[in-house]
Tab-separated table of C-alpha atoms in Angstrom:
chain	number	residue	atom	x	y	z
V	1	MET	CA	25.413	19.746	43.105
V	2	LEU	CA	25.691	22.123	39.605
V	3	THR	CA	25.055	20.397	36.781
V	4	ILE	CA	26.492	21.386	33.515
V	5	LYS	CA	24.617	20.444	30.148
V	6	LYS	CA	27.342	22.184	27.560
V	7	TYR	CA	30.566	24.247	28.080
V	8	VAL	CA	31.536	26.818	25.177
V	9	LYS	CA	34.800	28.909	25.624
V	10	ALA	CA	34.522	32.031	23.369
V	11	ALA	CA	35.256	33.065	20.485
V	12	SER	CA	34.804	36.211	20.834
V	13	LEU	CA	33.251	38.767	22.993
V	14	ASP	CA	29.691	38.703	20.897
V	15	GLU	CA	29.816	34.993	21.017
V	16	ALA	CA	30.108	35.013	24.941
V	17	TYR	CA	27.417	37.496	25.032
V	18	GLU	CA	24.628	36.374	22.685
V	19	LEU	CA	24.703	33.069	24.789
V	20	ASN	CA	24.705	34.823	27.738
V	21	GLN	CA	21.570	36.542	26.648
V	22	LYS	CA	19.737	32.829	27.421
V	23	ARG	CA	18.857	33.784	31.412
V	24	THR	CA	19.898	29.138	31.712
V	25	ASN	CA	23.447	29.665	30.389
V	26	ARG	CA	26.062	32.108	32.853
V	27	VAL	CA	29.247	33.390	32.271
V	28	ILE	CA	31.811	31.127	34.721
V	29	GLY	CA	34.864	32.721	36.048
V	30	GLY	CA	37.542	31.052	38.795
V	31	MET	CA	34.169	29.019	39.710
V	32	LEU	CA	34.814	28.380	42.863
V	33	TRP	CA	31.838	30.121	43.762
V	34	LEU	CA	29.451	28.998	40.658
V	35	LYS	CA	30.968	25.217	41.996
V	36	MET	CA	28.600	25.591	45.547
V	37	SER	CA	25.773	26.624	44.228
V	38	SER	CA	23.200	23.496	43.172
V	39	GLY	CA	21.143	23.324	40.432
V	40	THR	CA	21.471	23.352	36.405
V	41	VAL	CA	23.803	25.372	33.856
V	42	GLN	CA	22.729	24.657	30.230
V	43	THR	CA	25.297	26.774	28.792
V	44	ALA	CA	28.248	28.189	30.877
V	45	ILE	CA	30.749	30.043	28.363
V	46	ASP	CA	34.066	30.576	28.858
V	47	LEU	CA	36.335	33.834	28.541
V	48	SER	CA	39.601	31.627	29.014
V	49	GLY	CA	40.305	31.431	25.545
V	50	LEU	CA	39.414	35.163	24.903
V	51	GLY	CA	43.024	36.866	26.380
V	52	LEU	CA	41.488	38.730	28.634
V	53	ASP	CA	44.085	36.907	31.532
V	54	THR	CA	46.776	39.778	31.288
V	55	ILE	CA	47.578	42.807	33.354
V	56	GLU	CA	48.708	45.328	31.109
V	57	GLU	CA	50.234	48.654	32.665
V	58	THR	CA	51.170	52.420	30.430
V	59	ASP	CA	51.126	55.805	31.852
V	60	GLU	CA	48.123	55.999	32.112
V	61	GLU	CA	46.886	53.063	34.001
V	62	PHE	CA	45.902	49.090	34.735
V	63	SER	CA	44.326	47.661	32.653
V	64	ILE	CA	42.607	44.100	34.248
V	65	GLY	CA	41.080	41.353	32.035
V	66	ALA	CA	38.375	40.099	33.599
V	67	MET	CA	39.911	37.129	33.443
V	68	VAL	CA	42.804	36.863	35.672
V	69	PRO	CA	43.462	35.139	38.758
V	70	LEU	CA	43.401	37.366	41.835
V	71	ARG	CA	47.602	35.830	42.759
V	72	ASP	CA	48.224	37.840	39.366
V	73	LEU	CA	46.725	41.160	41.032
V	74	GLU	CA	48.122	39.741	43.927
V	75	LEU	CA	51.624	39.492	42.607
V	76	HIS	CA	52.198	42.553	40.705
V	77	ALA	CA	55.277	44.436	41.540
V	78	GLY	CA	53.027	47.946	39.417
V	79	LEU	CA	49.522	47.278	40.504
V	80	ASN	CA	51.024	47.603	44.771
V	81	ALA	CA	53.284	49.948	43.825
V	82	TYR	CA	50.382	51.963	42.753
V	83	THR	CA	48.632	51.181	45.682
V	84	HIS	CA	51.191	50.915	48.496
V	85	GLY	CA	50.351	47.254	48.719
V	86	ALA	CA	46.689	47.656	49.810
V	87	MET	CA	45.970	45.732	46.456
V	88	ARG	CA	47.808	43.114	48.042
V	89	GLU	CA	46.239	42.697	51.608
V	90	SER	CA	42.668	43.241	50.205
V	91	LEU	CA	43.873	39.712	48.248
V	92	ARG	CA	46.336	37.708	50.537
V	93	HIS	CA	43.590	36.449	52.829
V	94	ILE	CA	41.874	34.672	50.661
V	95	VAL	CA	41.955	30.855	51.274
V	96	GLY	CA	44.848	30.499	49.807
V	97	VAL	CA	47.393	30.128	46.973
V	98	GLN	CA	45.355	27.228	45.731
V	99	PHE	CA	42.417	28.781	45.747
V	100	ARG	CA	43.852	31.873	44.249
V	101	ASN	CA	44.917	31.011	41.094
V	102	LEU	CA	41.535	30.190	40.015
V	103	ALA	CA	39.651	33.432	41.447
V	104	THR	CA	39.222	35.677	39.129
V	105	VAL	CA	38.735	39.447	39.054
V	106	GLY	CA	35.517	38.999	37.271
V	107	GLY	CA	33.870	36.980	39.444
V	108	SER	CA	34.783	37.779	42.366
V	109	LEU	CA	33.915	41.432	40.990
V	110	TYR	CA	30.337	41.108	38.490
V	111	GLY	CA	29.095	39.022	41.198
V	112	ARG	CA	29.089	42.367	43.702
V	113	PHE	CA	29.097	39.646	47.328
V	114	GLY	CA	28.938	41.415	50.287
V	115	PHE	CA	31.615	39.519	51.517
V	116	SER	CA	33.998	40.390	48.726
V	117	ASP	CA	37.376	42.271	49.627
V	118	VAL	CA	37.996	42.623	44.899
V	119	LEU	CA	34.778	45.339	45.108
V	120	THR	CA	35.691	46.842	48.481
V	121	CYS	CA	39.210	47.066	47.523
V	122	PHE	CA	38.252	47.987	43.725
V	123	LEU	CA	36.224	50.749	44.882
V	124	GLY	CA	38.502	52.565	46.569
V	125	LEU	CA	40.262	53.078	43.365
V	126	ASP	CA	39.277	55.612	40.844
V	127	ALA	CA	38.469	52.435	38.696
V	128	VAL	CA	36.619	52.026	35.635
V	129	VAL	CA	34.763	49.119	34.908
V	130	GLU	CA	34.613	47.630	31.019
V	131	LEU	CA	30.869	46.529	29.862
V	132	HIS	CA	30.982	44.359	26.536
V	133	HIS	CA	27.794	46.253	25.549
V	134	GLY	CA	27.522	48.867	28.402
V	135	GLY	CA	30.951	51.149	27.396
V	136	MET	CA	32.197	52.116	30.768
V	137	VAL	CA	31.294	52.641	33.975
V	138	PRO	CA	32.260	53.634	36.734
V	139	ILE	CA	32.622	51.239	40.024
V	140	LYS	CA	30.756	53.405	42.475
V	141	GLU	CA	27.989	52.832	39.540
V	142	PHE	CA	28.635	49.602	38.600
V	143	ALA	CA	29.163	47.834	42.369
V	144	ALA	CA	25.157	49.936	42.501
V	145	GLN	CA	23.831	47.743	39.419
V	146	LYS	CA	21.711	44.682	39.656
V	147	PRO	CA	23.665	41.843	38.092
V	148	ASP	CA	22.395	41.609	34.371
V	149	ARG	CA	23.210	39.640	31.292
V	150	ASP	CA	26.015	41.068	29.725
V	151	ILE	CA	30.249	40.631	30.449
V	152	LEU	CA	32.130	41.866	32.318
V	153	VAL	CA	36.072	42.315	30.023
V	154	ARG	CA	38.232	44.451	32.043
V	155	ILE	CA	38.396	46.779	35.166
V	156	HIS	CA	40.381	49.824	34.531
V	157	VAL	CA	42.446	50.645	37.612
V	158	LYS	CA	43.794	54.682	36.576
V	159	LYS	CA	46.871	56.081	37.350
V	160	THR	CA	46.140	58.791	39.708
V	161	PRO	CA	48.757	59.435	42.786
V	162	LEU	CA	46.416	57.866	45.244
V	163	ARG	CA	47.166	57.185	49.014
V	164	CYS	CA	45.479	54.248	50.607
V	165	ALA	CA	45.029	51.326	52.212
V	166	TYR	CA	43.720	48.311	52.980
V	167	LEU	CA	42.373	46.030	56.395
V	168	SER	CA	40.350	43.347	57.293
V	169	GLN	CA	38.807	41.750	60.610
V	170	ARG	CA	38.448	37.721	60.303
V	171	ASN	CA	37.491	35.914	62.929
V	172	THR	CA	39.684	32.592	61.903
V	173	LYS	CA	42.071	33.150	59.457
V	174	THR	CA	41.708	32.624	55.129
V	175	ASP	CA	37.721	33.135	56.069
V	176	PHE	CA	35.338	35.898	54.775
V	177	PRO	CA	35.975	38.599	56.744
V	178	VAL	CA	33.199	39.937	59.278
V	179	LEU	CA	34.411	43.293	57.699
V	180	ALA	CA	36.981	44.722	55.155
V	181	CYS	CA	37.808	48.745	54.839
V	182	MET	CA	39.299	50.699	52.129
V	183	VAL	CA	40.132	54.313	52.596
V	184	SER	CA	42.010	56.429	49.735
V	185	GLU	CA	42.683	59.736	48.825
V	186	TRP	CA	43.295	61.305	46.389
V	187	ASP	CA	42.203	63.989	43.912
V	188	GLY	CA	41.788	66.527	47.996
V	189	THR	CA	38.666	63.573	48.779
V	190	LEU	CA	38.808	61.471	51.643
V	191	ARG	CA	37.389	57.588	50.225
V	192	VAL	CA	36.491	55.046	53.249
V	193	SER	CA	34.892	51.741	51.829
V	194	ILE	CA	33.161	49.315	53.930
V	195	GLY	CA	32.779	45.252	52.382
V	196	ALA	CA	30.779	42.479	54.572
V	197	ARG	CA	29.122	44.595	56.236
V	198	PRO	CA	28.091	42.106	55.619
V	199	GLN	CA	26.110	44.044	52.210
V	200	LYS	CA	28.273	44.590	49.404
V	201	ALA	CA	30.793	46.555	49.179
V	202	SER	CA	30.149	50.278	49.657
V	203	LEU	CA	31.904	53.835	49.483
V	204	ILE	CA	31.285	56.189	51.145
V	205	GLU	CA	33.307	59.790	50.260
V	206	LEU	CA	33.749	62.837	52.598
V	207	PRO	CA	33.474	66.132	53.074
V	208	LYS	CA	36.929	67.725	52.553
V	209	ASP	CA	36.596	69.341	55.654
V	210	LEU	CA	37.142	65.794	56.687
V	211	MET	CA	40.988	65.003	56.275
V	212	PRO	CA	43.679	63.654	57.827
V	213	GLU	CA	46.017	66.279	57.273
V	214	ASN	CA	42.804	68.551	59.006
V	215	ALA	CA	40.144	66.251	61.121
V	216	SER	CA	40.752	64.097	64.188
V	217	LEU	CA	41.218	60.643	63.180
V	218	GLU	CA	38.704	60.537	65.920
V	219	GLU	CA	36.463	62.964	63.655
V	220	ILE	CA	36.652	60.816	60.423
V	221	ALA	CA	36.020	57.737	61.782
V	222	SER	CA	33.372	58.557	63.962
V	223	TYR	CA	31.939	59.503	60.334
V	224	VAL	CA	32.035	56.164	58.929
V	225	GLN	CA	31.210	54.266	61.521
V	226	GLU	CA	27.654	57.170	61.634
V	227	HIS	CA	26.999	56.284	57.913
V	228	THR	CA	27.951	53.269	58.209
V	229	VAL	CA	25.353	50.349	58.016
V	230	THR	CA	25.442	47.052	59.531
V	231	GLY	CA	24.017	44.144	59.557
V	232	SER	CA	24.286	40.791	62.503
V	233	ASN	CA	24.955	37.220	60.303
V	234	MET	CA	26.211	34.705	62.096
V	235	ARG	CA	29.755	36.034	62.018
V	236	ALA	CA	29.260	38.819	63.782
V	237	SER	CA	26.652	41.609	65.015
V	238	ALA	CA	26.136	44.689	63.368
V	239	ALA	CA	26.734	46.783	67.130
V	240	TYR	CA	30.308	44.796	65.922
V	241	ARG	CA	30.375	45.661	62.723
V	242	SER	CA	29.860	48.527	63.592
V	243	ARG	CA	32.197	49.475	66.575
V	244	LEU	CA	34.919	48.058	63.141
V	245	ALA	CA	34.018	50.189	60.890
V	246	TYR	CA	35.083	53.170	63.744
V	247	VAL	CA	38.376	50.563	64.763
V	248	LEU	CA	39.052	49.894	61.061
V	249	THR	CA	39.107	53.699	59.432
V	250	LYS	CA	41.092	54.649	61.907
V	251	ARG	CA	43.742	52.611	61.938
V	252	ALA	CA	44.003	52.733	57.747
V	253	CYS	CA	43.792	56.793	58.759
V	254	GLN	CA	47.208	56.780	60.331
V	255	GLN	CA	48.107	54.094	57.491
V	256	ILE	CA	48.164	56.519	54.724
V	257	GLY	CA	49.043	60.069	56.578
V	258	GLY	CA	51.814	58.080	58.092
V	259	MET	CA	51.141	58.732	61.523
V	260	ASP	CA	51.797	54.985	62.988
V	261	LYS	CA	55.512	55.127	61.588
E	1	MET	CA	33.466	16.918	24.686
E	2	MET	CA	37.336	14.946	23.764
E	3	ILE	CA	40.193	17.006	25.212
E	4	LYS	CA	44.027	15.803	25.740
E	5	LEU	CA	46.546	17.226	28.293
E	6	ASN	CA	49.893	15.832	29.769
E	7	LEU	CA	49.708	14.263	32.860
E	8	ASN	CA	52.665	13.809	34.514
E	9	GLY	CA	54.449	13.741	31.143
E	10	LYS	CA	52.338	12.090	29.738
E	11	SER	CA	49.349	12.813	26.865
E	12	VAL	CA	46.370	11.727	27.699
E	13	SER	CA	42.702	12.344	25.097
E	14	ALA	CA	40.285	11.369	27.253
E	15	ASP	CA	35.601	12.005	26.578
E	16	VAL	CA	34.988	13.725	29.703
E	17	ALA	CA	31.781	14.792	31.270
E	18	GLU	CA	30.846	18.812	30.311
E	19	ASP	CA	31.096	19.038	34.894
E	20	SER	CA	33.211	16.190	35.070
E	21	LEU	CA	35.453	17.886	37.448
E	22	LEU	CA	38.971	17.898	37.230
E	23	ILE	CA	39.401	15.796	40.478
E	24	ASP	CA	37.893	13.004	39.770
E	25	PHE	CA	39.543	13.014	36.783
E	26	LEU	CA	42.875	12.714	37.968
E	27	ARG	CA	41.556	10.273	40.379
E	28	GLU	CA	39.605	7.722	37.305
E	29	HIS	CA	43.495	8.091	35.463
E	30	GLY	CA	44.875	6.157	39.409
E	31	CYS	CA	45.816	9.324	41.023
E	32	TYR	CA	44.849	7.981	44.067
E	33	SER	CA	47.318	11.256	45.772
E	34	VAL	CA	44.138	13.971	44.883
E	35	LYS	CA	41.656	12.981	47.431
E	36	ARG	CA	39.016	15.546	48.783
E	37	GLY	CA	38.652	16.841	51.286
E	38	CYS	CA	36.328	18.981	52.714
E	39	GLU	CA	33.998	19.736	48.827
E	40	THR	CA	33.951	23.858	49.985
E	41	SER	CA	37.599	24.755	48.688
E	42	ASN	CA	39.187	25.277	51.721
E	43	CYS	CA	40.839	22.767	52.125
E	44	GLY	CA	43.812	22.163	49.375
E	45	LEU	CA	44.006	18.679	50.209
E	46	CYS	CA	43.747	18.221	46.411
E	47	THR	CA	46.307	20.082	45.389
E	48	VAL	CA	48.053	19.396	41.787
E	49	PHE	CA	49.627	21.941	39.215
E	50	LEU	CA	47.845	23.239	36.389
E	51	ASP	CA	50.720	24.068	33.863
E	52	GLY	CA	52.777	24.741	36.861
E	53	LYS	CA	50.868	26.547	39.284
E	54	PRO	CA	49.608	25.030	42.686
E	55	VAL	CA	45.145	25.153	42.411
E	56	LEU	CA	42.606	22.830	43.731
E	57	SER	CA	41.518	20.714	41.695
E	58	CYS	CA	38.254	20.309	43.308
E	59	SER	CA	37.444	23.326	41.992
E	60	LEU	CA	38.268	23.488	38.214
E	61	LEU	CA	37.010	21.555	35.628
E	62	THR	CA	38.145	18.886	33.656
E	63	VAL	CA	37.747	20.625	30.397
E	64	ARG	CA	39.779	23.671	31.847
E	65	ALA	CA	42.566	21.295	31.583
E	66	ASP	CA	42.320	20.544	27.577
E	67	GLY	CA	45.802	21.724	26.626
E	68	LYS	CA	47.102	22.251	29.326
E	69	THR	CA	49.976	19.980	32.090
E	70	VAL	CA	48.979	18.666	35.350
E	71	HIS	CA	51.296	17.326	37.708
E	72	THR	CA	50.167	15.191	40.764
E	73	LEU	CA	52.365	14.347	43.738
E	74	GLU	CA	52.833	10.642	41.698
E	75	GLY	CA	54.413	13.155	39.290
E	76	LEU	CA	56.786	14.214	41.141
E	77	GLN	CA	58.284	11.727	42.702
E	78	LYS	CA	62.638	12.566	43.293
E	79	GLU	CA	60.952	16.260	44.652
E	80	ALA	CA	58.052	14.748	47.063
E	81	GLU	CA	59.819	11.614	48.054
E	82	GLU	CA	62.302	13.322	49.849
E	83	PHE	CA	60.515	16.550	51.465
E	84	GLY	CA	58.416	13.957	52.466
E	85	ALA	CA	60.533	11.429	54.631
E	86	PHE	CA	61.823	13.963	56.205
E	87	ILE	CA	58.476	15.656	57.337
E	88	ALA	CA	58.246	11.831	58.276
E	89	ARG	CA	61.384	11.339	60.282
E	90	GLN	CA	60.255	15.095	62.395
E	91	GLY	CA	56.410	14.060	62.945
E	92	ALA	CA	55.345	16.858	62.195
E	93	GLU	CA	52.405	15.055	61.047
E	94	GLN	CA	49.830	13.592	62.372
E	95	CYS	CA	46.983	11.464	60.812
E	96	GLY	CA	49.041	12.667	57.122
E	97	PHE	CA	45.258	13.316	56.212
E	98	CYS	CA	46.510	17.213	55.010
E	99	ASN	CA	49.704	15.656	53.844
E	100	PRO	CA	49.284	14.817	49.526
E	101	GLY	CA	47.833	18.350	49.961
E	102	MET	CA	51.114	19.817	52.410
E	103	ILE	CA	54.074	18.511	50.136
E	104	MET	CA	51.909	19.897	46.561
E	105	ASN	CA	51.794	23.333	48.346
E	106	ALA	CA	54.508	23.482	49.694
E	107	ILE	CA	56.521	22.297	46.660
E	108	ALA	CA	55.442	25.052	44.150
E	109	MET	CA	56.340	27.351	47.546
E	110	PHE	CA	59.713	26.168	47.184
E	111	ARG	CA	59.424	26.447	43.542
E	112	GLU	CA	58.524	30.030	43.579
E	113	ASN	CA	60.115	31.477	47.386
E	114	PRO	CA	62.859	28.752	47.824
E	115	ASP	CA	63.699	30.347	50.977
E	116	PRO	CA	60.590	31.873	52.900
E	117	THR	CA	61.212	33.158	56.189
E	118	ASP	CA	58.695	31.675	58.991
E	119	GLU	CA	56.063	34.155	57.919
E	120	GLU	CA	56.028	33.443	54.446
E	121	ILE	CA	55.496	30.017	54.670
E	122	LEU	CA	52.077	31.098	56.974
E	123	GLU	CA	50.988	32.537	54.437
E	124	TYR	CA	51.505	29.803	51.801
E	125	LEU	CA	50.379	26.596	52.938
E	126	ALA	CA	47.358	28.916	54.434
E	127	GLY	CA	45.469	27.654	52.410
E	128	ASN	CA	46.058	23.647	52.918
E	129	LEU	CA	43.875	22.333	56.727
E	130	CYS	CA	44.814	20.555	59.359
E	131	ARG	CA	42.773	18.579	61.812
E	132	CYS	CA	45.049	17.265	63.724
E	133	SER	CA	48.838	19.462	63.653
E	134	GLY	CA	47.470	23.420	64.606
E	135	TYR	CA	50.351	23.417	62.105
E	136	GLU	CA	53.440	23.389	63.805
E	137	GLY	CA	54.353	20.538	62.956
E	138	GLN	CA	55.165	21.297	59.989
E	139	LEU	CA	56.674	25.010	60.111
E	140	ARG	CA	59.160	22.863	62.534
E	141	GLY	CA	59.601	20.166	59.240
E	142	ILE	CA	59.925	22.901	56.972
E	143	ARG	CA	61.547	25.142	58.262
E	144	ALA	CA	64.165	22.259	59.228
E	145	PHE	CA	64.219	20.644	55.873
E	146	LEU	CA	65.360	24.159	54.463
E	147	ASP	CA	68.171	24.752	57.233
E	148	TYR	CA	69.042	20.573	55.960
E	149	LYS	CA	68.766	21.525	53.178
E	150	LYS	CA	71.355	25.141	53.418
E	151	SER	CA	73.282	22.501	55.287
E	152	LYS	CA	74.204	21.032	52.136
E	153	GLY	CA	74.330	24.585	50.153
E	154	GLU	CA	71.185	23.065	48.199
E	155	THR	CA	68.201	24.695	47.299
E	156	ALA	CA	65.173	23.523	48.806
E	157	ILE	CA	64.262	22.254	44.693
E	158	CYS	CA	64.705	19.225	43.312
E	159	ASN	CA	64.804	19.046	39.102
E	160	MET	CA	62.428	17.517	37.764
């Protein structure tokens, strides 16, 4: 059972950052994962009063506040048009509407959870994470870092023209994915993000000669399978996940190439 | 700490513990439709509306409801009564344990999408677990309710 001694609704990012330097204090996002833990939080730091629950769209980018609920991302017309529906597809299988109205994008990304559909999807985008002290960090770099005591403020998704598709496999609806796959192509490079391996999502940038236009889907899928480290847990074996990496990559490439039509 | 919220149309002030969960606060205030099911934020049984949006009260700190409007099934009598009675007459469920959360989320769906397809119904209600029915009964009952309302030239939403 989780015990919280003190609750502070931070009045500024500086205050939140300062409070968060103490190891026994915790920033709370949607609290859905934190609630499942046991132990004592000395001070729960709530960012919900800092105006970080909005998605702002300009000609150049989407700026997504850390406290934006996953449901808002799922329903955002601009993000879904830009990602060809991949954003919604990555989110709609996560538990239920009531859960996604609470879970936040900041909490999902900051935890760098192995099961995270959200991290898998954002890794495939031209995205930068804004940290209060760390500044702008490319999402790939951020995902590789260990969680520290900084505050995730916003996620910036540049409107770089892209093709992308998101697919996941689950043993049962609303469960964690057995494997998640985001295929995206921008700036002439094909990128494949594989999540729930079950380790946290990893991003593979394919060689230039491996594009849907000049390589077979089997060649692309085989490359991804060979370069994806998978593991076993109660949901699936490493071998099954490895096979899924091949299948989902192939299907997602078909989608972005328009070859499934 | 002291909080003030609007609960089912009434202003409520209370001194709550920092780690109190909204579900416990609501039950302490007589809202017994809000029940604890899975304890893992999965079953949807504890669904309430926070500023009009369905959320899991088992996973929300009570202090986060400060200054907000909360509705439970008790506060949605008219909408819930008609839909609940229809579902019961249809025999759409068995034991009824999941019913309060299912009704709350169905009402949320009707407000957001008054004319959903079967696929949209299944997707919207995926966060409400039922261990008896396999969901076919609920889907049939909701479909029949929507068709019934449509035949009367009404939408599934009642004015609160």
